[in-house]
Short mmCIF file of C-alpha atoms and ligand atoms in Angstrom, two decimals:
data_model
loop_
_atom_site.label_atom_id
_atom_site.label_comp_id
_atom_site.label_asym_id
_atom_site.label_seq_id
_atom_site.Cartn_x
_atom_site.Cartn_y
_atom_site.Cartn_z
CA UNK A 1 22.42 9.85 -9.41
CA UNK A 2 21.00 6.43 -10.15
CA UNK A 3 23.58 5.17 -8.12
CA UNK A 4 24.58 2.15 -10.50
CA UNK A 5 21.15 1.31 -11.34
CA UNK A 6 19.37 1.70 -15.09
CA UNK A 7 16.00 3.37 -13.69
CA UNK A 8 15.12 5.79 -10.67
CA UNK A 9 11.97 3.20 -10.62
CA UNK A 10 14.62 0.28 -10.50
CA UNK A 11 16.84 2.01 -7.57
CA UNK A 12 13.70 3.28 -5.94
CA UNK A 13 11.54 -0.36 -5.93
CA UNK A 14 15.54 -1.51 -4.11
CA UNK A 15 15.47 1.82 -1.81
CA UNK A 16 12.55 0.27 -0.31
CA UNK A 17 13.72 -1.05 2.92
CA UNK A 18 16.28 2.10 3.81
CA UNK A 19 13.18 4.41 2.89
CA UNK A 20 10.33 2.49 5.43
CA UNK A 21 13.39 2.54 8.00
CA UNK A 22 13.70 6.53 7.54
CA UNK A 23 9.62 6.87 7.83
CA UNK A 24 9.85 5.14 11.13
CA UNK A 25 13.11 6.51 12.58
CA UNK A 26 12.15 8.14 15.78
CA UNK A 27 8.99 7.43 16.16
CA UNK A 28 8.94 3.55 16.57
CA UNK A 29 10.03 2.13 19.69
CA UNK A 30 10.91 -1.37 19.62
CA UNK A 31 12.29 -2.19 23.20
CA UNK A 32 9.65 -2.34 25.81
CA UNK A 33 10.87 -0.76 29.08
CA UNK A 34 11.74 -3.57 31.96
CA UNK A 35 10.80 -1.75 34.43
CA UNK A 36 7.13 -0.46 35.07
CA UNK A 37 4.03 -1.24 33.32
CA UNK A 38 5.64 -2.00 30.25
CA UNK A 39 2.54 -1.59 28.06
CA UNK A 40 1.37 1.56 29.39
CA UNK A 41 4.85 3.63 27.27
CA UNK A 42 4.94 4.87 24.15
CA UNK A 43 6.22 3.34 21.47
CA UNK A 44 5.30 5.29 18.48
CA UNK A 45 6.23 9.08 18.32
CA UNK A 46 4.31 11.27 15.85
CA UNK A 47 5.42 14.83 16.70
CA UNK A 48 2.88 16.20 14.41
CA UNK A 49 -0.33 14.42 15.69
CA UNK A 50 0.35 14.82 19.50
CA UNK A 51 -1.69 17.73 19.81
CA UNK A 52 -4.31 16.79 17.57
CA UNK A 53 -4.49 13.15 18.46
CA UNK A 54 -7.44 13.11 20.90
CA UNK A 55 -9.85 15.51 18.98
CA UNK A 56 -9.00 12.80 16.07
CA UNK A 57 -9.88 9.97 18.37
CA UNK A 58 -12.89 11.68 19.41
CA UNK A 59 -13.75 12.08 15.42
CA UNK A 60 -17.10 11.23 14.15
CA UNK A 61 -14.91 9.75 11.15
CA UNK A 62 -11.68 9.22 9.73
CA UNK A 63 -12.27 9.97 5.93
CA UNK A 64 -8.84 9.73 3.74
CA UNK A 65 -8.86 11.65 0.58
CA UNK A 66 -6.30 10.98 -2.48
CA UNK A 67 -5.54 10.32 -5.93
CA UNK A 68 -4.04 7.05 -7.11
CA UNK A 69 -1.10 4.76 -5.83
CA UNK A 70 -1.67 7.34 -2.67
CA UNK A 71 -5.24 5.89 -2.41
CA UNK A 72 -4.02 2.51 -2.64
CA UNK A 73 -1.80 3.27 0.52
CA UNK A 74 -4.68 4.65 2.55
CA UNK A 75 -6.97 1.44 1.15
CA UNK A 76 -3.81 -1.23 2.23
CA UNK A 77 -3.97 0.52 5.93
CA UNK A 78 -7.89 1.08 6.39
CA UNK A 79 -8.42 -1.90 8.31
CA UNK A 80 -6.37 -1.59 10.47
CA UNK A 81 -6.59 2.15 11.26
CA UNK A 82 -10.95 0.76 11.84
CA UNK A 83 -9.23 -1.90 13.88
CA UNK A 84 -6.94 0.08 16.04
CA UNK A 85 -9.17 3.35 16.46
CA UNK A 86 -12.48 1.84 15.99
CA UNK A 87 -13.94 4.85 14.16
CA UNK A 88 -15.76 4.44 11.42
CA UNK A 89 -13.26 5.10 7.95
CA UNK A 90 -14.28 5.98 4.66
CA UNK A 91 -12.24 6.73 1.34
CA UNK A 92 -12.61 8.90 -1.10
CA UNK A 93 -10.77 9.84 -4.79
CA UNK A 94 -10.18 13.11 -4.17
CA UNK A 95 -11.91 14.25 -7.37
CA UNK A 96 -15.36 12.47 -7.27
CA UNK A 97 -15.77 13.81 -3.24
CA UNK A 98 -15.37 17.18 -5.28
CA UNK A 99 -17.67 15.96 -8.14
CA UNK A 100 -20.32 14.82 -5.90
CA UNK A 101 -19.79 17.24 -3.44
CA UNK A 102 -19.59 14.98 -0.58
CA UNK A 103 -20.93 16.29 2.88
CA UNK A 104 -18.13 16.70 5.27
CA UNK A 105 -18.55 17.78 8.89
CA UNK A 106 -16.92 19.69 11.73
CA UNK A 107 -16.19 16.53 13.86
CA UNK A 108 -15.06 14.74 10.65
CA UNK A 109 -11.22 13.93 10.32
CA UNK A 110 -10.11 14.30 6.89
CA UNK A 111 -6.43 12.99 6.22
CA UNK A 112 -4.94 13.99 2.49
CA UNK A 113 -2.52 11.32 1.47
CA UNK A 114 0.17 12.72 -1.20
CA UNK A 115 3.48 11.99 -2.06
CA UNK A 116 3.89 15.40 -3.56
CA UNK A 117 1.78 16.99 -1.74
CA UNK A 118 1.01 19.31 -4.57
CA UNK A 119 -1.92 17.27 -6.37
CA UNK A 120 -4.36 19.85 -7.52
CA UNK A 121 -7.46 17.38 -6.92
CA UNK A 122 -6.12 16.61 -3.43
CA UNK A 123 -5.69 20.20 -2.67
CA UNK A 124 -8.71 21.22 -3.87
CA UNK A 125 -10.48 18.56 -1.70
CA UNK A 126 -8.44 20.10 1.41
CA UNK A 127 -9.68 23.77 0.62
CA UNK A 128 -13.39 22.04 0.50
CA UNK A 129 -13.17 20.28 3.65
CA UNK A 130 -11.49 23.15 5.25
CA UNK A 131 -14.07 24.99 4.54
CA UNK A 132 -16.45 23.11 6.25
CA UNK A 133 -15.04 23.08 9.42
CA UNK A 134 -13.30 19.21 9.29
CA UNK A 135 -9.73 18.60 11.05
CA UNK A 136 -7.17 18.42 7.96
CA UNK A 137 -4.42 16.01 8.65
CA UNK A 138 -1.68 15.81 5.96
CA UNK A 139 0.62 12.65 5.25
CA UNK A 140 3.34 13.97 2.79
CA UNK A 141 6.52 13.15 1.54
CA UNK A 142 7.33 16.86 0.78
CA UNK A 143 8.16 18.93 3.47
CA UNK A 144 7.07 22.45 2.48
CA UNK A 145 4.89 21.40 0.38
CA UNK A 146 1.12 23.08 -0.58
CA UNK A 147 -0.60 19.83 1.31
CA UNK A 148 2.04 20.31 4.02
CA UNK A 149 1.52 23.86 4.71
CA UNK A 150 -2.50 23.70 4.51
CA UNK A 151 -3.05 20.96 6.60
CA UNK A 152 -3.67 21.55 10.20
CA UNK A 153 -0.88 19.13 11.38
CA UNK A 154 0.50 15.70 9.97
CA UNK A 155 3.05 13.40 9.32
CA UNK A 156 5.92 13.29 6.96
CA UNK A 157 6.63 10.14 5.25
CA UNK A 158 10.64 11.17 5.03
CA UNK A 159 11.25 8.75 2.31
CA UNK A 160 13.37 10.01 0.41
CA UNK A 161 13.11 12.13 -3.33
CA UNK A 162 10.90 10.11 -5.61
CA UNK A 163 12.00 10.92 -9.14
CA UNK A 164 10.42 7.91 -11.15
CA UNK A 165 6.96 8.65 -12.26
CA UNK A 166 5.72 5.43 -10.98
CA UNK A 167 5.22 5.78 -7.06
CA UNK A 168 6.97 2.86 -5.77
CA UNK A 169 8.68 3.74 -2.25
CA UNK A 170 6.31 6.51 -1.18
CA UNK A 171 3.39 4.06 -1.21
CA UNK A 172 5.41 1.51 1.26
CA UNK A 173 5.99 4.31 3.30
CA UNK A 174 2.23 5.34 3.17
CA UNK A 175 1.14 2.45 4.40
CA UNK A 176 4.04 2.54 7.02
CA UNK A 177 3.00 5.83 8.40
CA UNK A 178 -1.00 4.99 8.22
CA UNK A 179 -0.07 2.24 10.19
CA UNK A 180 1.91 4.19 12.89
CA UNK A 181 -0.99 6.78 13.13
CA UNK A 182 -3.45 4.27 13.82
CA UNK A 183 -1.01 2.78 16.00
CA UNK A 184 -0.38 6.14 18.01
CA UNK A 185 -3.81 6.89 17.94
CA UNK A 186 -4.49 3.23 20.04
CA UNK A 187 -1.72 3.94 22.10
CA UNK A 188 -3.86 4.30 25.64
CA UNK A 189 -5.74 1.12 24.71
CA UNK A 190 -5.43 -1.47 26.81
CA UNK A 191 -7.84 -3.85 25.15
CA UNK A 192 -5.66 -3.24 22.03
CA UNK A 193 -1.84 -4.07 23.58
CA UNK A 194 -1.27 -7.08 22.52
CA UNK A 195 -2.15 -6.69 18.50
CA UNK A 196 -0.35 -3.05 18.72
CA UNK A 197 2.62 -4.55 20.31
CA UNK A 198 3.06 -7.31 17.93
CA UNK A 199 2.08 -4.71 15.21
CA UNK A 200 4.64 -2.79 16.67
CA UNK A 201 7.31 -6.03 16.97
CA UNK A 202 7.32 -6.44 13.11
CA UNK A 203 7.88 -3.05 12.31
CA UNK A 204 10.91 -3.23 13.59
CA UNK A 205 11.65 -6.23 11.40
CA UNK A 206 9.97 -5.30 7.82
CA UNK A 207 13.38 -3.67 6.44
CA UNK A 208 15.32 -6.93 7.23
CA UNK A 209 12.42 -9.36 5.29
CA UNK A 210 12.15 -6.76 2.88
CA UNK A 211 15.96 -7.12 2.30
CA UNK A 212 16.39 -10.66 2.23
CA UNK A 213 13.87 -11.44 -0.89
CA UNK A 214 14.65 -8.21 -2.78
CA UNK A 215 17.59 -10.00 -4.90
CA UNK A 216 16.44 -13.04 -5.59
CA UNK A 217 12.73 -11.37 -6.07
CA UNK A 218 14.33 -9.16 -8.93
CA UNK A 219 15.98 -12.37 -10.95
CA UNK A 220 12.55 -14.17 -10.49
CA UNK A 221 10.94 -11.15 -11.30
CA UNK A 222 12.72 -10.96 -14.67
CA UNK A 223 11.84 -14.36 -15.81
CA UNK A 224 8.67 -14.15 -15.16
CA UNK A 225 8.53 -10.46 -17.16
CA UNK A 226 9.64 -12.29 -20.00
CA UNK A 227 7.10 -14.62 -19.95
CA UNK A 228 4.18 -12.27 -19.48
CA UNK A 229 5.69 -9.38 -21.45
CA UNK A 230 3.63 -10.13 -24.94
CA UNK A 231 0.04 -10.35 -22.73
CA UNK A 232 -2.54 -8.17 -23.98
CA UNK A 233 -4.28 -8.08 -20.38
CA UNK A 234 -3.00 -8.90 -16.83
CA UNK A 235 -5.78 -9.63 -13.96
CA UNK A 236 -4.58 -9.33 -10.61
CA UNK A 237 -6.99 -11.03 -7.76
CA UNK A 238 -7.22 -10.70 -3.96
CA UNK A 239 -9.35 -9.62 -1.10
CA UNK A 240 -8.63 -7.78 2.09
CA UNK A 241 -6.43 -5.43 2.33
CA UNK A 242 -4.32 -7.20 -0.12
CA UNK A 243 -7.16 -5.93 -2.54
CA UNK A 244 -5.07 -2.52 -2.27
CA UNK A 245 -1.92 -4.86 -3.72
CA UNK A 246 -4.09 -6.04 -6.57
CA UNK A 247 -5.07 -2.67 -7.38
CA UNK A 248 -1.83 -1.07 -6.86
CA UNK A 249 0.01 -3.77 -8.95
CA UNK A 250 -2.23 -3.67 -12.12
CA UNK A 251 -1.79 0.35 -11.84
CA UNK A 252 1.38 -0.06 -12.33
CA UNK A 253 1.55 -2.21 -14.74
CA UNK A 254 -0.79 0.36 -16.53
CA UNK A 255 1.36 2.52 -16.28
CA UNK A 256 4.81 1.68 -17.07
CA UNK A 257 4.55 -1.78 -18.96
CA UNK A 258 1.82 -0.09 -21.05
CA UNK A 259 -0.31 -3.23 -20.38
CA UNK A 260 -4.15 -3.32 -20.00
CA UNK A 261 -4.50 -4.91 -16.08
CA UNK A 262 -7.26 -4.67 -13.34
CA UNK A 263 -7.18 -5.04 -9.93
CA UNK A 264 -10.12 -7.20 -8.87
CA UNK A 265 -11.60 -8.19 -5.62
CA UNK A 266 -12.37 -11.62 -5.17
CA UNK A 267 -15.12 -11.55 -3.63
CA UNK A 268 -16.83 -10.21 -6.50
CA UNK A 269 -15.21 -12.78 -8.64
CA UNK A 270 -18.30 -14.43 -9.49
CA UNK A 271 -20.42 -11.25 -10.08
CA UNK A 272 -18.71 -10.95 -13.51
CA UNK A 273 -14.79 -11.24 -13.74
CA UNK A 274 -15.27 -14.76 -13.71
CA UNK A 275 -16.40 -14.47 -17.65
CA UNK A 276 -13.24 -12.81 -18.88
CA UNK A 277 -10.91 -16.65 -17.27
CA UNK A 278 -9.47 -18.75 -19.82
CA UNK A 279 -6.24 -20.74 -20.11
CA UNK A 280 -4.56 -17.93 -22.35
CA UNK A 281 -5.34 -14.46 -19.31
CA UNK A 282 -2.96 -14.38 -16.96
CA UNK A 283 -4.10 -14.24 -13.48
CA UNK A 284 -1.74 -13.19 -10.66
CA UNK A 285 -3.37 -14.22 -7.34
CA UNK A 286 -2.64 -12.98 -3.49
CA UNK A 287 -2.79 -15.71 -1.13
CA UNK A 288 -0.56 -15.05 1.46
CA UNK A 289 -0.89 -16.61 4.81
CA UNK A 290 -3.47 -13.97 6.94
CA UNK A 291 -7.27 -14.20 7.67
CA UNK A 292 -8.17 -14.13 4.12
CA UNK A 293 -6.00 -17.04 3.17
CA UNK A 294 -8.41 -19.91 3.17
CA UNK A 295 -11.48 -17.87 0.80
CA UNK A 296 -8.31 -16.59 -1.69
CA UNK A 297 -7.52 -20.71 -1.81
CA UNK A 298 -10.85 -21.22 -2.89
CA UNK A 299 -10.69 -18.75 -5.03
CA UNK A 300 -7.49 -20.60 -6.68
CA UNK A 301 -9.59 -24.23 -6.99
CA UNK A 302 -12.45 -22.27 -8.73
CA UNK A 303 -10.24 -20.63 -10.98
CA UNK A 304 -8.40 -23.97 -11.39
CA UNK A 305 -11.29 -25.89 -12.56
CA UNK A 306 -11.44 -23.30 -14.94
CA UNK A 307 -8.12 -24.15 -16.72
CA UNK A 308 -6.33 -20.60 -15.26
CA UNK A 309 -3.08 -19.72 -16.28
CA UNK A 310 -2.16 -19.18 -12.56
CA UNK A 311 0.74 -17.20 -11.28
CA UNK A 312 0.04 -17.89 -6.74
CA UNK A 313 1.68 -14.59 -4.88
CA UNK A 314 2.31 -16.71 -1.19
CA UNK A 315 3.60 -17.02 2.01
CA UNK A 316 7.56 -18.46 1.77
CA UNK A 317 7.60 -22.16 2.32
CA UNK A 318 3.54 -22.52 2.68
CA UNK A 319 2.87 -26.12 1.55
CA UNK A 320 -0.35 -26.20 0.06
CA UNK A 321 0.43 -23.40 -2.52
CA UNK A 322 3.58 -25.71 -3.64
CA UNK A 323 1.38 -28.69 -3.76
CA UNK A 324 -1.07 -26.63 -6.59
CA UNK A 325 1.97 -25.19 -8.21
CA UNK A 326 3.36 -29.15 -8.43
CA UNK A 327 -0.34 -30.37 -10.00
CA UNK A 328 -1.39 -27.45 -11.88
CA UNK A 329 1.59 -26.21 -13.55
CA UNK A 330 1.25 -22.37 -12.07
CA UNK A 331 4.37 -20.34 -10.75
CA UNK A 332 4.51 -18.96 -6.88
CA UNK A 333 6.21 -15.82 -6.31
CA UNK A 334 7.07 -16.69 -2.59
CA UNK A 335 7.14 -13.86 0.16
CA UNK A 336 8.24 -13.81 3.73
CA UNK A 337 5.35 -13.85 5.85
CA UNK A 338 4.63 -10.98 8.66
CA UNK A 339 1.17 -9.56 10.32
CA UNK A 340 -1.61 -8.79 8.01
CA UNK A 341 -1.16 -5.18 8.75
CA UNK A 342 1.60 -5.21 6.89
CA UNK A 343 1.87 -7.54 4.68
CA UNK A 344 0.82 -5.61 1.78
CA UNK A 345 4.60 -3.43 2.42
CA UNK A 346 6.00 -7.52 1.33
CA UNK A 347 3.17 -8.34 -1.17
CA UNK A 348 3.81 -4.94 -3.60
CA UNK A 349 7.36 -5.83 -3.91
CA UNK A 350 7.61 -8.34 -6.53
CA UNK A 351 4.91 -6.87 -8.52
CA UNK A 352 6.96 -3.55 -8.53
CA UNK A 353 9.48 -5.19 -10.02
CA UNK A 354 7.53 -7.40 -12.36
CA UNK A 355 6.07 -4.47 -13.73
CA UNK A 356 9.39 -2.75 -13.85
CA UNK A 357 11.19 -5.47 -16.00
CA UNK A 358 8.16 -6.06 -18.71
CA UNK A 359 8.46 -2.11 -18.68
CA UNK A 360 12.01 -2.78 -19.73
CA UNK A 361 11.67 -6.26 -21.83
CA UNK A 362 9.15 -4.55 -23.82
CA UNK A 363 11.29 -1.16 -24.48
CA UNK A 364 9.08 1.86 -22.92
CA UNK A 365 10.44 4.52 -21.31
CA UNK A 366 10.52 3.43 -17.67
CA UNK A 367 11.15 6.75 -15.53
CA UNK A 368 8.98 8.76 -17.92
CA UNK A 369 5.77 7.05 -19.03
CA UNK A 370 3.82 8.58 -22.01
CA UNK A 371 1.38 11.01 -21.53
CA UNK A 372 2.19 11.21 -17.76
CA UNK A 373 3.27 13.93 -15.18
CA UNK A 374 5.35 13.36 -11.68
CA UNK A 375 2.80 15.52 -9.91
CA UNK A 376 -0.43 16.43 -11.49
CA UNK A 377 -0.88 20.04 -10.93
CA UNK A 378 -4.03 20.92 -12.99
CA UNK A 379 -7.68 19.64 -12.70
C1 UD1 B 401 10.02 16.97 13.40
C2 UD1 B 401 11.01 17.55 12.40
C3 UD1 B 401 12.20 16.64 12.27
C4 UD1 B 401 12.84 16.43 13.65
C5 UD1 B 401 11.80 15.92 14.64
C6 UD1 B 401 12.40 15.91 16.03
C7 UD1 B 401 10.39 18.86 10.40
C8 UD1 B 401 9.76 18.92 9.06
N1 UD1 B 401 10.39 17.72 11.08
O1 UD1 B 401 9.59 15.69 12.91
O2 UD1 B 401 13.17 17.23 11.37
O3 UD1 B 401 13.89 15.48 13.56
O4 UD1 B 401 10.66 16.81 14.65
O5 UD1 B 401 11.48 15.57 16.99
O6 UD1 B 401 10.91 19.87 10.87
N2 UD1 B 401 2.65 18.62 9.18
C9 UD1 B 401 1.50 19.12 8.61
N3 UD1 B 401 1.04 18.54 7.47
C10 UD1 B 401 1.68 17.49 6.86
C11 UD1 B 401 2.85 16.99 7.44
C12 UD1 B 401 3.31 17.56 8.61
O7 UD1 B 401 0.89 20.07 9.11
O8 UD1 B 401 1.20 17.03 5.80
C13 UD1 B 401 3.18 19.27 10.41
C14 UD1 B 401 3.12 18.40 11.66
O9 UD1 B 401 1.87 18.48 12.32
C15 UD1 B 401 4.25 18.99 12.46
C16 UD1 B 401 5.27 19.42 11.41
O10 UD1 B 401 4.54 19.54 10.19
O11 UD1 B 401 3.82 20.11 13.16
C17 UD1 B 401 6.40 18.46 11.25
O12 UD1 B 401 5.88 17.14 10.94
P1 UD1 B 401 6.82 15.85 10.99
O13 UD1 B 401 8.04 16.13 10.21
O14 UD1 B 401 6.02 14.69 10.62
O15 UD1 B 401 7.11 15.85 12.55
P2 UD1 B 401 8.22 15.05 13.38
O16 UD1 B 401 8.26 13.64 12.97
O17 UD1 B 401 7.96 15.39 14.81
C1 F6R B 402 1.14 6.13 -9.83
C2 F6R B 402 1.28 7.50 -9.35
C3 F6R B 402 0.06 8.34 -9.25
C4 F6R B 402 0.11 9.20 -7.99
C5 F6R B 402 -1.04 10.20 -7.99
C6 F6R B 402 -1.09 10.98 -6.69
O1 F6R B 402 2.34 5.47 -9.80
O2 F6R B 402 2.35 7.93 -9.03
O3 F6R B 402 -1.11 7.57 -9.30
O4 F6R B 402 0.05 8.36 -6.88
O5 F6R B 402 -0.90 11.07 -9.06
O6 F6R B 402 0.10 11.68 -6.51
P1 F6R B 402 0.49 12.28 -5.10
O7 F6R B 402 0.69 11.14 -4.18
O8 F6R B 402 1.74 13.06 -5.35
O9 F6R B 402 -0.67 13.13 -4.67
#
């Protein structure tokens, strides 16, 4: 069942690449005709949204609604779903829009994000906005499922069974299949070609980077675990859509490792966090190589001159994060590099499996965390 691994978390942080290549099978085209107008095809294939695809274009907004890692996943793809369908995106925990009561509207587009599909606050949040006339668009990876059936159409993530507690593959594939709605959804854009295509172009090759760091990610991983397993806290800084990683890491490590961690963004850095730094907390920052790179490198030299214990989360081979690991004595976990759109699918990765192995150095129960439930059916 665990197919020679110790953990479904451990085989299902590995299944990674196989399950974002069965989310996209089908409905990502990566040759571009020869002949024609070789923009003007499609490329990505959502069965469920072609009907409903121009009524969502023609949406006042795109509001996603979900609970947890699933609201990470809709928080990693947000920008570029504004980006791609320029219409205006909000996000909402699925039980404060019920405890506030949020308004939602007829020409609203409400998409419910849930692995499960069976989380009673998401569900509950579906029946509200039903109910006031919004288009409900489901992205699950259970066909069959409660979200599945109520929802007016949607996508399946086709990832695979998730059987570890910890959501580790369906929140990849989230992202993945945010991404290809946003992408379907821009398809008659001309003005938008060029990004969608090269969107579109490293889609194609995420599995194959994915691959090629996994192993060696998983041994570095491990070291580092052991280092970090005796922590009391674990701060995890970025900005961006990375802030999603950030968030989504120190969840996890939350959850499994039984470790107190936050996710913080750095641009708020100075309205606060900045008290808790010292040269005991360790701080895990994301600077990968996108548009956010040069304000998280500040954000490394401020926390520097504060005596951080540092742990840089970068782009393979990028120079200047070497050069501060060489002067200021903090590790790099190094990543292959890939649009910003989706580099969060690279970022998670080793922070999966960091989590994973202080999990396991520090002897909790991996696949079943205390006190927690696979799906959480009750309010
Ligand atoms: C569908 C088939 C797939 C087949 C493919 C061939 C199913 C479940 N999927 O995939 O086996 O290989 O056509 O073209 O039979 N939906 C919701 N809410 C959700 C998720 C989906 O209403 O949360 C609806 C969709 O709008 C759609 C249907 O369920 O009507 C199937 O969705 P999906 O599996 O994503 O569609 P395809 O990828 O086209
Ligand atoms: C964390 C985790 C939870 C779920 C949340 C929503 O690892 O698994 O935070 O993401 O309970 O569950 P779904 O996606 O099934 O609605």
């Amino acid at each position: 069942m665990k197919g020679g691994y110790e953990h479904y978390m451990q085989k299902e942080i590995h299944e990674q690449p196989e399950a974002i290549t069965q989310s996209m099978r089908g409905r990502v085209k990566q040759q571009k005709s020869a002949e024609g107008n070789p923009y003007l095809q499609q490329r990505i294939k959502l069965g469920g949204l072609v009907e409903t695809r121009d009524t969502i274009r023609r949406s006042r907004r795109i509001m996603f609604v979900a609970c947890g890692t699933s609201y990470h996943a809709a928080l990693a793809a947000r920008q570029t779903v504004e980006e791609m369908v320029e219409v205006p995106v909000v996000l909402e925990l699925a039980s404060d829009l019920l405890d506030r009561c949020c308004p939602i509207f007829r020409d609203d587009t409400c998409v419910f994000v849930s692995q499960s599909g069976e989380t009673a606050d998401t569900l509950r949040a579906l029946e509200y906005a039903k109910a006031r006339g919004a288009l409900c668009v489901g992205i699950t990876n259970t066909v069959g499922s409660a979200i599945s059936r109520a929802t007016h159409c949607g996508i399946h993530q086709n990832a695979g069974y998730e059987i570890g507690v910890a959501s580790t593959k369906a929140y990849t594939s989230q992202i993945i299949c945010i991404t290809m709605m946003a992408l379907a959804l821009a398809e008659d854009s001309i003005s938008k070609r060029e990004r969608r295509d090269a969107i579109i172009d490293e889609l194609g090759a995420l599995p194959d980077k994915m691959r090629s760091f996994m192993q060696v990610q998983d041994v570095a991983m491990k070291e580092l675990a052991a280092q970090l397993k005796d922590s009391n806290s674990l701060l995890f800084f970025a900005r961006g859509n990375n802030y999603a990683t950030a968030l989504e890491a120190a969840l996890k490590c939350k959850e499994v490792a039984l470790i107190h961690s936050e996710g913080i963004l750095a641009g708020e850095m100075k309205h606060g966090p900045l008290a808790l730094v010292d040269e005991h907390l360790p701080i895990v920052v994301v600077a990968t190589r996108d548009s956010m790179y040069n304000k998280m490198e500040s954000v490394i030299q401020q926390l520097l001159a504060r005596s951080a214990r540092l742990i840089i989360l970068c782009t393979a081979g990028d120079a200047t994060m070497q050069e501060y690991a060489k002067r200021s004595d903090c590790q790099l976990i190094e990543v292959p590099g890939t649009v910003e759109p989706l580099q969060p699918i690279l970022n998670i990765v080793p922070l999966q499996l960091l989590a994973y192995h202080m999990t396991v150095l520090r002897g909790h129960n991996v696949d079943q965390p205390r006190n927690l439930a696979k799906s959480v059916t009750v309010t």
